[in-house]
Phi, psi and omega in degrees: 000136178293147177268119185248341189235153176226138176256131177235101178287124180227029185271350185294159183276349178066040185295335179292344185244017173292147004274357183301326185267012181296316182243348181242128176305136182301331180290346180263358174293137191273143168250104185065272187229014178210153181292155180308316185298332180292322176298321179296313180296320180295327175297318179299312181298316180295342180266002174088013179286147186261334186213141177246139173246111174275130171261109189247179175209180179302137178089006182251015184296336180299328179293313178298318181297325182299326182262011179260162177281133180246099184298317182296314179296319178302316181295315181297315181296320179292321178296329180270003178074018180267064187293321181296315179294323178298316180295323179295317179295317180293329178300323180299318182287346181251012184299314189192158174288134183234132173241146178240144176230139180269131167265107190282337177230143181282076186255016174104170182297318180301316179295321179301316179292321180300327181294346182266004189303321182284338178275320181287317180073210187261063179209156178291157183204158176267153170232129177233129176283140190286357178236014177254115178255140176234118179263116184204158178293313174258126181309139181304319179299320180295321176301318181290323178296321178297317179293323179297323178299329179279316190264335182050054184206164176297146182222138171243140177277140183226159170219156178278139178230165179286157179304329180289343183259352186299331181284004178257358188225166161283131186247138180255134168243135183191184181257125180285125179268322174197180183303121176085356183235127182231140168270128188283131174256323185206147173225144178218136182274118176047065184294148176292150180307135177087000182263356176211147176262356184278146174244019183267104186258136177284132176252187188278047175220124180224147169238110190246157175253158188297344177300340183298332183294320177295323178293318180295324181296331182263355184282129178270157180305137181241233183304128178075010181073017181249161175279108188272129176299323180302320179296318179293322179295320179296320177297320179292323181296339177282346182255335182205159179298142176220147189233154174243139185235121177276096189291163176262120181146182180242126182259139177237128174274090185283359174270358178250142186302312181292317178299323178297315179295320177298321180295318179302313181297314183298316182284326178294324180290349178248002183285131186296338183262312189262353190302316185297309182289327180292318178299319177298317180296318180300317178298320180293318179295315181296327181293339182274356182245000000 
């Protein structure tokens, strides 16, 4: 079955980015000239997805507004003769069909995904975390969709991390089938040091099948008192094959201060307007240290 929908949970409070995220959703913090969430949505669109489901919460209306049509802004820009900018703004509102679902209580990523069950229905779907950026020639989602066509099974995107970082991620243990593809044997959420030998960390890209909703409904709160998606995925992996995919590209955790700064530099150096002068500035700054 073709994958037509993507879920993007954006209900979190963004505590890692306080005080910046006190009044502004962390997903709306800008990378060069557009908010982080727009890069996520553009990856989805570039991968051929037809509909996005945002899982939101109180205080996240700015995200919905960003992808909505703004008649007043459109009128002002046209009156000032800024037609090119007007077309760019209108393009954002026409990127893709968007539906929103409210997560009424902060019960974790697993719970956020479970709230979309009536919108997703009985079909496979993508999940993208709203603060995970992947810079790649082929969109990370598209890479996963291509693998899904071959395997017809749930897939999680992974990257290798240092042993000191494994306790910050969901970790996959499995059997390597070929370069970059693993069949999952075990998953553990933020393992304590010394409890796993694996360095395969799950990042914010998942391709899930509708069976996950039944697993989430039965999942009890785990790490941090939240309903962990990793726990539900592990239960599902005991019933059917599930795979981990070491994607091609560079991932940035834009919900973390250092990761956010790294993303700004990476995207600015590729920006068609500012890249040349920015690269020059970076060289000048580095020369002073």
